[in-house]
DNA sequence: GAGTGGTCTAGACCACCAA
DNA sequence: TGGTGGTCTAGACCACTCG
């Protein structure tokens, strides 16, 4: 089982065994690993050595430890292709996962210059500003700050709150289809807000995507800045 | 100094103190922190507690531990804006760091379909394929796989090997200026090759950027897929 | 060879979760 | 209340770097 004194650290071997077990489906996504004490006994190593192995898996995004509860297998990263027609729920469902969304806050306010320009609004025009979190199988994938022209989408907050879908909210406002007109991408490390919204540790990688959607006449209908949990998605563009 | 029994873990307090010291310039980029044993003594904690604090800083990319040598302060992340005219050396020098480059391999071969299409080459046309690593102050920032139309840039490998600059290599081939025509971005975790080339740990975040440069007539002159050390750069697009 | 970080063990207590 | 992961200490030995 474990080869000692081979130059390969014992904790790496333990991590390797656990990783293989996860890959082989011995523990499914969302499932719980044996307790640290149990693994220490099983592998014949100290509990701290098991902890070091688990810490490695946590860093690599394979498992998640919850104090008082256990260590759980994380779902494999969600493939997230950004294209002209990107629909969160379609992407998630295509991978046999359950999409959901949550409205954090909704306000109506005068657009700041940058957002106003992106939405091609007159100075002083109002927008509906939403903060939302989107998840797959209940695990947060991204959180976003969105702005919609208030004149056209006065009820977007209520629509999203009931349907968890921007597509549905647009349809309710008479926009049957829409496309992505502009995309800007960057990578950052999670700040406190990212960490809280996405339920990830401070400093974990976050992919930031800013974009504008337009209706089929080319009129901007949504500006959004979304931050994705880098460990849970594989974002591709192009 | 340290407040025990306050609900804030001692190792976090130690990490906080070290982080503040780094931010305040007590230890400069590239400088060495006190040894683990010395810090344990100074803070009145066990060496393992210091190790935990250091591990946290390592994960967050603030310091780097070298066995047998010490723990060193990492340089702050390099701001890397991707724009129509992106020149590695300009970006690095603008931040008072020293750019360098290294040629890993150079081959001449028939373009694969995807690269051939990106470069708008006829089927069967040849490309020069380069593997390069780029660094700032000697620390690897990115490594890239590039392809150039062999017909126009037969000597690009030699040019790059001597100048460490694609801009210079293009100029030698009669292309005085060029622009970025296409960009695709994604995030991944370092595989073994990424880790070796970038001198980072397996699984650290890597930002992948695929792009095509064209001359001012719009003819493609370079296809490249670059992978950036996510801990060392702050890539922005748009 | 002296000094550094890396690994492993051992034992204790705490904070948190679920029942 | 019992079990879980989180923290901290203590001590030992190893692997590596550098003069």
Coordinates of C-alpha atoms (C1' of nucleotides) in Angstrom, one line a residue:
Chain A
X1 CA 0.0 0.0 0.0
X2 CA 2.4 2.7 1.2
X3 CA 6.0 2.6 0.3
X4 CA 8.1 4.3 2.9
X5 CA 11.6 5.6 2.5
X6 CA 11.3 5.7 -1.3
X7 CA 11.8 9.4 -1.6
X8 CA 8.1 9.9 -2.2
X9 CA 6.5 11.6 0.8
X10 CA 3.9 9.4 2.5
X11 CA 1.4 12.2 2.4
X12 CA 1.7 12.4 -1.4
X13 CA 1.1 8.7 -1.6
X14 CA -2.0 9.1 0.6
X15 CA -3.2 12.0 -1.6
X16 CA -2.6 9.9 -4.7
X17 CA -4.6 7.0 -3.3
X18 CA -7.5 9.3 -2.5
X19 CA -7.3 11.0 -5.8
X20 CA -7.4 7.7 -7.6
X21 CA -10.4 6.6 -5.5
X22 CA -12.2 9.8 -6.4
X23 CA -11.4 9.3 -10.1
X24 CA -12.6 5.7 -10.0
X25 CA -15.8 6.8 -8.4
X26 CA -15.2 5.1 -5.1
X27 CA -16.5 8.3 -3.6
X28 CA -19.0 10.3 -5.8
X29 CA -19.2 14.0 -6.2
X30 CA -20.9 15.3 -3.1
X31 CA -20.0 12.1 -1.2
X32 CA -18.1 12.1 2.1
X33 CA -14.6 10.7 2.5
X34 CA -13.8 8.6 5.5
X35 CA -12.9 10.6 8.6
X36 CA -9.3 11.7 9.1
X37 CA -9.0 9.4 12.1
X38 CA -10.3 6.4 10.1
X39 CA -8.0 7.1 7.2
X40 CA -5.0 7.4 9.6
X41 CA -5.8 4.0 10.9
X42 CA -6.4 2.5 7.5
X43 CA -3.2 3.8 6.0
X44 CA -1.2 3.3 9.1
X45 CA -0.1 6.9 9.3
X46 CA -0.6 9.7 11.7
X47 CA -3.7 11.8 11.4
X48 CA -1.6 14.9 10.6
X49 CA -0.1 13.1 7.6
X50 CA -3.7 12.4 6.4
X51 CA -4.5 16.0 7.0
X52 CA -1.6 17.1 4.8
X53 CA -2.8 14.9 2.0
X54 CA -6.3 16.2 2.3
X55 CA -5.0 19.8 2.3
X56 CA -3.3 19.1 -1.0
X57 CA -6.6 17.8 -2.5
X58 CA -8.4 20.9 -1.1
X59 CA -5.9 23.2 -2.8
X60 CA -6.4 21.4 -6.0
X61 CA -10.1 21.7 -5.8
X62 CA -10.9 18.0 -5.5
X63 CA -12.4 18.0 -2.1
X64 CA -13.8 20.4 0.5
X65 CA -13.4 20.1 4.3
X66 CA -16.3 21.2 6.5
X67 CA -15.5 21.5 10.2
X68 CA -17.6 19.2 12.3
X69 CA -19.1 17.5 9.3
X70 CA -16.5 15.8 7.1
X71 CA -14.5 16.0 3.9
X72 CA -16.6 16.0 0.7
X73 CA -15.8 15.3 -2.9
X74 CA -16.2 18.4 -5.1
X75 CA -18.0 18.1 -8.4
X76 CA -15.7 18.2 -11.5
X77 CA -15.3 21.6 -13.1
X78 CA -18.1 22.9 -15.2
X79 CA -17.2 23.5 -18.8
X80 CA -18.4 27.1 -19.5
X81 CA -18.0 28.2 -23.1
X82 CA -18.6 31.9 -23.6
X83 CA -20.2 32.4 -27.0
X84 CA -22.6 34.7 -28.8
X85 CA -25.5 32.9 -27.2
X86 CA -24.5 31.9 -23.7
X87 CA -27.3 30.7 -21.5
X88 CA -26.3 29.7 -18.0
X89 CA -29.1 27.2 -17.5
X90 CA -28.5 25.5 -20.9
X91 CA -24.8 25.1 -20.2
X92 CA -25.4 23.6 -16.7
X93 CA -28.2 21.3 -17.8
X94 CA -26.2 20.1 -20.8
X95 CA -23.8 18.7 -18.2
X96 CA -26.5 16.9 -16.3
X97 CA -26.4 19.3 -13.4
X98 CA -29.2 21.4 -11.8
X99 CA -29.0 25.1 -12.4
X100 CA -30.3 27.6 -9.8
X101 CA -30.1 31.3 -9.1
X102 CA -30.6 33.6 -6.2
X103 CA -31.2 37.3 -6.1
X104 CA -29.0 39.1 -3.6
X105 CA -30.1 42.7 -4.1
X106 CA -32.0 44.9 -6.5
X107 CA -31.9 48.6 -6.7
X108 CA -33.0 51.3 -9.2
X109 CA -30.5 54.1 -9.7
X110 CA -29.0 56.5 -12.1
X111 CA -26.4 54.6 -14.3
X112 CA -22.8 55.4 -13.6
X113 CA -21.0 56.7 -16.7
X114 CA -19.3 53.5 -17.7
X115 CA -22.4 51.4 -17.4
X116 CA -24.5 54.0 -19.0
X117 CA -22.1 54.2 -22.0
X118 CA -22.1 50.4 -22.3
X119 CA -25.9 50.4 -22.4
X120 CA -26.0 53.4 -24.7
X121 CA -28.1 55.4 -22.3
X122 CA -28.6 59.1 -22.1
X123 CA -26.9 60.8 -19.2
X124 CA -29.0 60.5 -16.0
X125 CA -31.0 57.6 -17.3
X126 CA -31.9 55.0 -14.7
X127 CA -31.0 51.3 -14.6
X128 CA -32.1 48.4 -12.5
X129 CA -29.1 47.0 -10.8
X130 CA -29.1 43.4 -9.7
X131 CA -26.7 41.3 -7.7
X132 CA -27.2 37.6 -8.4
X133 CA -25.6 34.3 -7.6
X134 CA -25.8 31.3 -9.9
X135 CA -25.2 27.7 -8.9
X136 CA -25.1 24.2 -10.3
X137 CA -26.4 21.4 -8.0
X138 CA -26.5 24.0 -5.3
X139 CA -22.8 24.9 -5.5
X140 CA -22.2 28.5 -6.4
X141 CA -20.6 28.9 -9.8
X142 CA -20.6 32.7 -10.3
X143 CA -22.0 35.9 -8.9
X144 CA -22.7 38.9 -11.0
X145 CA -23.5 42.6 -10.9
X146 CA -26.0 43.4 -13.7
X147 CA -27.6 46.6 -15.0
X148 CA -30.6 46.9 -17.2
X149 CA -32.2 49.9 -18.7
X150 CA -35.0 50.8 -16.3
X151 CA -37.2 52.1 -19.0
X152 CA -37.5 48.8 -20.7
X153 CA -37.0 46.3 -17.9
X154 CA -38.7 47.8 -14.8
X155 CA -39.7 44.4 -13.5
X156 CA -36.6 42.4 -14.2
X157 CA -35.9 41.9 -10.5
X158 CA -39.3 40.3 -9.9
X159 CA -39.0 38.2 -13.0
X160 CA -35.5 36.9 -12.0
X161 CA -36.6 36.3 -8.4
X162 CA -39.4 34.0 -9.6
X163 CA -37.7 32.3 -12.5
X164 CA -34.0 32.5 -11.7
X165 CA -33.5 33.2 -15.4
X166 CA -32.5 36.3 -17.3
X167 CA -33.8 34.7 -20.5
X168 CA -37.2 34.4 -18.9
X169 CA -37.1 37.9 -17.6
X170 CA -36.2 39.2 -21.0
X171 CA -39.0 37.3 -22.6
X172 CA -41.5 38.7 -20.1
X173 CA -40.3 42.2 -21.2
X174 CA -40.9 41.3 -24.9
X175 CA -37.3 40.3 -25.8
X176 CA -37.5 36.8 -27.2
X177 CA -33.8 36.5 -28.1
X178 CA -30.6 38.2 -27.4
X179 CA -26.9 37.9 -28.1
X180 CA -23.6 38.8 -26.5
X181 CA -22.2 42.0 -28.0
X182 CA -19.0 42.5 -26.0
X183 CA -16.8 40.5 -23.6
X184 CA -13.9 41.4 -21.5
X185 CA -12.1 38.9 -19.4
X186 CA -9.6 38.9 -16.6
X187 CA -8.3 36.8 -13.8
X188 CA -8.1 37.8 -10.1
X189 CA -7.9 36.4 -6.7
X190 CA -11.0 36.2 -4.5
X191 CA -11.6 39.1 -2.2
X192 CA -13.8 38.9 0.9
X193 CA -17.0 39.5 -1.1
X194 CA -16.1 36.9 -3.8
X195 CA -15.3 34.4 -1.1
X196 CA -18.6 34.9 0.7
X197 CA -20.8 34.9 -2.4
X198 CA -19.0 31.9 -4.1
X199 CA -18.3 30.0 -0.9
X200 CA -14.6 29.8 -1.6
X201 CA -11.5 30.6 0.3
X202 CA -10.0 34.1 0.2
X203 CA -7.4 34.3 -2.6
X204 CA -8.7 31.4 -4.7
X205 CA -8.6 32.2 -8.4
X206 CA -11.6 34.0 -9.8
X207 CA -12.4 34.6 -13.4
X208 CA -14.0 38.0 -14.1
X209 CA -16.1 38.4 -17.2
X210 CA -17.7 41.7 -18.1
X211 CA -20.1 41.8 -21.0
X212 CA -23.0 43.4 -22.7
X213 CA -26.0 41.6 -24.2
X214 CA -28.1 43.2 -26.9
X215 CA -31.4 42.4 -28.5
X216 CA -31.5 41.3 -32.1
X217 CA -31.8 45.0 -33.1
X218 CA -28.5 45.6 -31.5
X219 CA -29.9 47.6 -28.6
X220 CA -28.1 46.9 -25.3
X221 CA -30.3 45.2 -22.8
X222 CA -27.9 44.1 -20.1
X223 CA -24.5 45.0 -18.8
X224 CA -23.0 42.5 -16.4
X225 CA -19.8 41.8 -14.5
X226 CA -19.6 38.2 -13.4
X227 CA -17.1 36.5 -11.2
X228 CA -16.7 32.8 -11.6
X229 CA -15.2 30.4 -9.0
X230 CA -12.1 29.4 -10.9
X231 CA -11.9 26.0 -9.3
X232 CA -15.4 25.1 -10.3
X233 CA -15.5 26.1 -14.0
X234 CA -13.4 25.8 -17.0
X235 CA -14.3 29.0 -18.9
X236 CA -13.4 29.2 -22.6
X237 CA -13.9 32.0 -25.0
X238 CA -13.8 32.2 -28.8
Chain B
X1 CA 1.9 41.0 19.8
X2 CA -0.1 37.8 19.6
X3 CA -3.5 37.6 21.1
X4 CA -4.3 34.0 22.2
X5 CA -7.8 32.7 22.8
X6 CA -9.5 35.4 20.9
X7 CA -11.0 33.1 18.2
X8 CA -8.4 34.3 15.7
X9 CA -6.0 31.4 15.1
X10 CA -2.4 32.1 16.1
X11 CA -1.1 31.1 12.7
X12 CA -3.4 33.6 11.1
X13 CA -2.0 36.3 13.3
X14 CA 1.5 35.3 12.4
X15 CA 0.7 35.3 8.7
X16 CA -0.9 38.8 9.1
X17 CA 2.2 40.1 10.8
X18 CA 4.4 38.7 8.0
X19 CA 2.1 40.1 5.3
X20 CA 2.1 43.5 6.9
X21 CA 5.9 43.4 7.1
X22 CA 6.1 42.5 3.4
X23 CA 3.7 45.3 2.5
X24 CA 5.6 47.8 4.6
X25 CA 8.8 46.8 2.8
X26 CA 10.5 45.3 5.9
X27 CA 11.4 42.5 3.5
X28 CA 11.8 43.4 -0.1
X29 CA 10.8 41.4 -3.1
X30 CA 13.5 38.7 -3.5
X31 CA 14.6 39.2 0.1
X32 CA 14.7 36.4 2.6
X33 CA 12.4 36.1 5.7
X34 CA 13.9 35.0 9.0
X35 CA 14.2 31.3 9.4
X36 CA 11.2 29.3 10.7
X37 CA 13.1 28.5 13.9
X38 CA 13.9 32.2 14.5
X39 CA 10.3 33.3 13.9
X40 CA 9.0 30.6 16.2
X41 CA 11.3 32.0 18.9
X42 CA 10.4 35.6 18.1
X43 CA 6.7 35.1 18.1
X44 CA 6.7 32.6 21.0
X45 CA 5.0 29.8 19.1
X46 CA 5.9 26.4 17.8
X47 CA 7.8 26.1 14.6
X48 CA 4.8 24.2 13.1
X49 CA 2.6 27.2 13.7
X50 CA 5.0 29.4 11.9
X51 CA 5.0 26.8 9.0
X52 CA 1.3 27.0 8.8
X53 CA 1.4 30.8 8.5
X54 CA 4.1 30.5 5.8
X55 CA 2.1 27.9 3.9
X56 CA -0.8 30.3 3.8
X57 CA 1.5 33.0 2.4
X58 CA 2.9 30.6 -0.2
X59 CA -0.6 29.7 -1.3
X60 CA -1.5 33.3 -1.7
X61 CA 1.7 33.8 -3.8
X62 CA 3.4 36.3 -1.4
X63 CA 6.4 34.1 -0.6
X64 CA 8.2 31.1 -1.9
X65 CA 9.9 28.5 0.3
X66 CA 13.2 26.9 -0.9
X67 CA 14.3 23.8 1.0
X68 CA 17.8 24.2 2.5
X69 CA 17.8 27.9 1.6
X70 CA 15.1 29.9 3.1
X71 CA 11.7 31.6 2.5
X72 CA 11.7 34.5 0.0
X73 CA 9.4 37.3 -0.8
X74 CA 7.8 37.0 -4.2
X75 CA 7.5 40.0 -6.6
X76 CA 4.0 41.6 -6.8
X77 CA 1.9 40.4 -9.7
X78 CA 2.7 41.9 -13.0
X79 CA -0.2 43.8 -14.6
X80 CA -0.6 42.4 -18.1
X81 CA -3.2 44.2 -20.2
X82 CA -4.0 42.4 -23.4
X83 CA -4.8 44.9 -26.1
X84 CA -4.5 45.3 -29.9
X85 CA -0.8 46.1 -29.5
X86 CA 0.6 44.0 -26.7
X87 CA 4.4 43.8 -26.5
X88 CA 5.7 41.7 -23.7
X89 CA 8.9 43.7 -23.1
X90 CA 7.1 47.0 -23.1
X91 CA 4.7 45.8 -20.5
X92 CA 7.4 44.4 -18.3
X93 CA 9.7 47.4 -18.6
X94 CA 6.8 49.8 -17.9
X95 CA 6.7 48.2 -14.5
X96 CA 10.4 48.7 -13.8
X97 CA 11.2 45.0 -14.3
X98 CA 13.7 43.3 -16.6
X99 CA 12.2 41.3 -19.4
X100 CA 13.9 38.2 -20.8
X101 CA 13.1 35.3 -23.0
X102 CA 14.3 31.8 -23.7
X103 CA 13.9 29.5 -26.7
X104 CA 13.0 26.0 -25.7
X105 CA 12.6 24.4 -29.1
X106 CA 12.1 25.2 -32.7
X107 CA 10.9 23.0 -35.5
X108 CA 9.7 23.3 -39.0
X109 CA 6.6 21.2 -39.9
X110 CA 3.4 21.1 -41.8
X111 CA 0.7 23.1 -39.9
X112 CA -2.0 21.2 -38.3
X113 CA -5.5 22.1 -39.6
X114 CA -6.5 24.4 -36.7
X115 CA -3.3 26.4 -36.8
X116 CA -3.2 26.4 -40.6
X117 CA -6.7 27.9 -40.6
X118 CA -5.8 30.5 -38.0
X119 CA -2.9 31.6 -40.2
X120 CA -4.9 31.3 -43.4
X121 CA -2.4 28.9 -44.9
X122 CA -3.1 26.5 -47.7
X123 CA -3.3 22.8 -46.7
X124 CA 0.1 21.3 -46.4
X125 CA 1.9 24.6 -45.9
X126 CA 4.7 24.7 -43.4
X127 CA 5.1 26.7 -40.2
X128 CA 8.0 27.4 -37.9
X129 CA 6.9 26.2 -34.5
X130 CA 8.6 27.7 -31.4
X131 CA 8.3 27.0 -27.8
X132 CA 9.4 30.0 -25.7
X133 CA 9.4 31.0 -22.0
X134 CA 9.3 34.7 -21.0
X135 CA 10.3 36.1 -17.7
X136 CA 10.4 39.3 -15.7
X137 CA 13.5 39.8 -13.5
X138 CA 14.3 36.2 -14.2
X139 CA 11.1 34.8 -12.9
X140 CA 9.0 32.9 -15.5
X141 CA 5.8 34.7 -16.4
X142 CA 4.5 32.7 -19.4
X143 CA 5.4 30.0 -21.8
X144 CA 4.1 29.8 -25.3
X145 CA 3.7 27.6 -28.3
X146 CA 3.9 29.8 -31.5
X147 CA 3.5 29.1 -35.1
X148 CA 4.7 31.3 -38.0
X149 CA 4.2 30.9 -41.8
X150 CA 7.5 29.3 -42.8
X151 CA 7.4 31.0 -46.2
X152 CA 7.7 34.5 -44.7
X153 CA 9.5 33.8 -41.4
X154 CA 12.1 31.1 -42.1
X155 CA 14.6 32.7 -39.7
X156 CA 12.3 33.6 -36.8
X157 CA 13.9 31.0 -34.5
X158 CA 17.3 32.5 -34.9
X159 CA 16.0 36.0 -34.5
X160 CA 14.2 35.2 -31.4
X161 CA 17.1 33.3 -29.9
X162 CA 19.4 36.3 -30.3
X163 CA 16.9 39.1 -29.4
X164 CA 14.3 37.4 -27.2
X165 CA 11.8 39.5 -29.0
X166 CA 9.1 38.6 -31.5
X167 CA 8.8 42.3 -32.4
X168 CA 12.5 42.3 -33.4
X169 CA 12.1 39.0 -35.3
X170 CA 9.2 40.4 -37.2
X171 CA 11.1 43.6 -38.0
X172 CA 14.0 41.5 -39.3
X173 CA 11.5 39.8 -41.7
X174 CA 10.2 43.2 -42.9
X175 CA 7.2 43.5 -40.7
X176 CA 7.5 46.8 -38.9
X177 CA 4.3 46.7 -37.0
X178 CA 1.6 44.2 -36.1
X179 CA -1.7 43.9 -34.2
X180 CA -3.6 41.3 -32.3
X181 CA -6.5 40.0 -34.5
X182 CA -8.0 37.4 -32.3
X183 CA -7.9 36.4 -28.6
X184 CA -9.4 33.5 -26.7
X185 CA -8.9 33.1 -23.0
X186 CA -9.4 30.4 -20.5
X187 CA -8.3 29.3 -17.0
X188 CA -6.8 26.0 -16.2
X189 CA -4.7 24.3 -13.5
X190 CA -1.0 23.7 -14.1
X191 CA -0.1 20.3 -15.6
X192 CA 3.4 18.8 -15.3
X193 CA 4.7 20.8 -18.3
X194 CA 3.2 24.1 -17.2
X195 CA 4.7 23.5 -13.7
X196 CA 8.2 22.8 -15.1
X197 CA 8.2 25.6 -17.6
X198 CA 6.8 28.2 -15.3
X199 CA 8.5 26.9 -12.1
X200 CA 5.3 26.7 -10.2
X201 CA 3.6 23.9 -8.3
X202 CA 1.3 21.4 -10.0
X203 CA -2.3 22.6 -10.0
X204 CA -1.6 26.3 -9.5
X205 CA -3.8 28.5 -11.6
X206 CA -2.8 29.1 -15.2
X207 CA -4.3 31.5 -17.6
X208 CA -4.3 30.4 -21.2
X209 CA -4.4 32.9 -24.0
X210 CA -4.7 31.9 -27.6
X211 CA -4.3 34.5 -30.1
X212 CA -3.4 35.5 -33.7
X213 CA -1.3 38.5 -34.7
X214 CA -1.5 40.0 -38.2
X215 CA 0.5 42.6 -40.1
X216 CA -1.1 45.9 -40.9
X217 CA -2.5 44.4 -44.1
X218 CA -4.4 41.9 -42.0
X219 CA -2.3 38.9 -43.0
X220 CA -1.8 36.5 -40.1
X221 CA 1.9 36.3 -39.0
X222 CA 1.7 34.5 -35.7
X223 CA -0.5 32.1 -33.9
X224 CA 0.3 31.5 -30.3
X225 CA -1.0 29.7 -27.3
X226 CA 0.5 31.2 -24.1
X227 CA 0.1 30.0 -20.6
X228 CA 0.6 32.5 -17.8
X229 CA 1.5 31.8 -14.2
X230 CA -1.7 33.0 -12.6
X231 CA 0.0 33.9 -9.4
X232 CA 2.5 36.2 -11.1
X233 CA 0.3 38.2 -13.4
X234 CA -2.9 40.1 -13.4
X235 CA -4.2 39.6 -16.9
X236 CA -6.8 42.0 -18.2
X237 CA -8.5 42.2 -21.6
X238 CA -10.5 44.8 -23.3
Chain C
dG1 C1' 29.4 20.4 8.3
dA2 C1' 26.2 23.8 9.7
dG3 C1' 21.9 25.5 8.8
dT4 C1' 17.7 25.5 6.2
dG5 C1' 13.0 23.9 5.0
dG6 C1' 10.3 19.2 4.6
dT7 C1' 8.2 15.3 6.7
dC8 C1' 6.3 12.3 10.2
dT9 C1' 4.8 11.1 14.7
dA10 C1' 2.3 11.9 19.2
dG11 C1' -0.9 14.0 22.1
dA12 C1' -3.9 17.5 23.6
dC13 C1' -7.7 20.7 23.4
dC14 C1' -11.1 23.5 20.8
dA15 C1' -15.0 24.8 17.6
dC16 C1' -18.5 23.3 15.1
dC17 C1' -22.2 20.1 13.2
dA18 C1' -25.8 16.9 13.5
dA19 C1' -28.9 14.2 15.9
Chain D
dT1 C1' -23.8 14.7 23.3
dG2 C1' -20.7 12.4 20.3
dG3 C1' -18.1 12.8 16.4
dT4 C1' -15.9 15.8 13.1
dG5 C1' -12.4 18.8 11.4
dG6 C1' -9.1 22.9 13.2
dT7 C1' -5.4 24.3 16.0
dC8 C1' -1.2 24.1 18.7
dT9 C1' 2.6 22.0 20.9
dA10 C1' 6.7 18.9 21.2
dG11 C1' 10.3 16.3 19.4
dA12 C1' 12.6 13.7 15.9
dC13 C1' 14.8 12.8 11.6
dC14 C1' 15.5 13.7 6.7
dA15 C1' 16.8 16.3 2.3
dC16 C1' 18.7 20.0 0.5
dT17 C1' 21.8 24.3 0.0
dC18 C1' 25.9 26.6 0.6
dG19 C1' 30.2 27.9 2.2

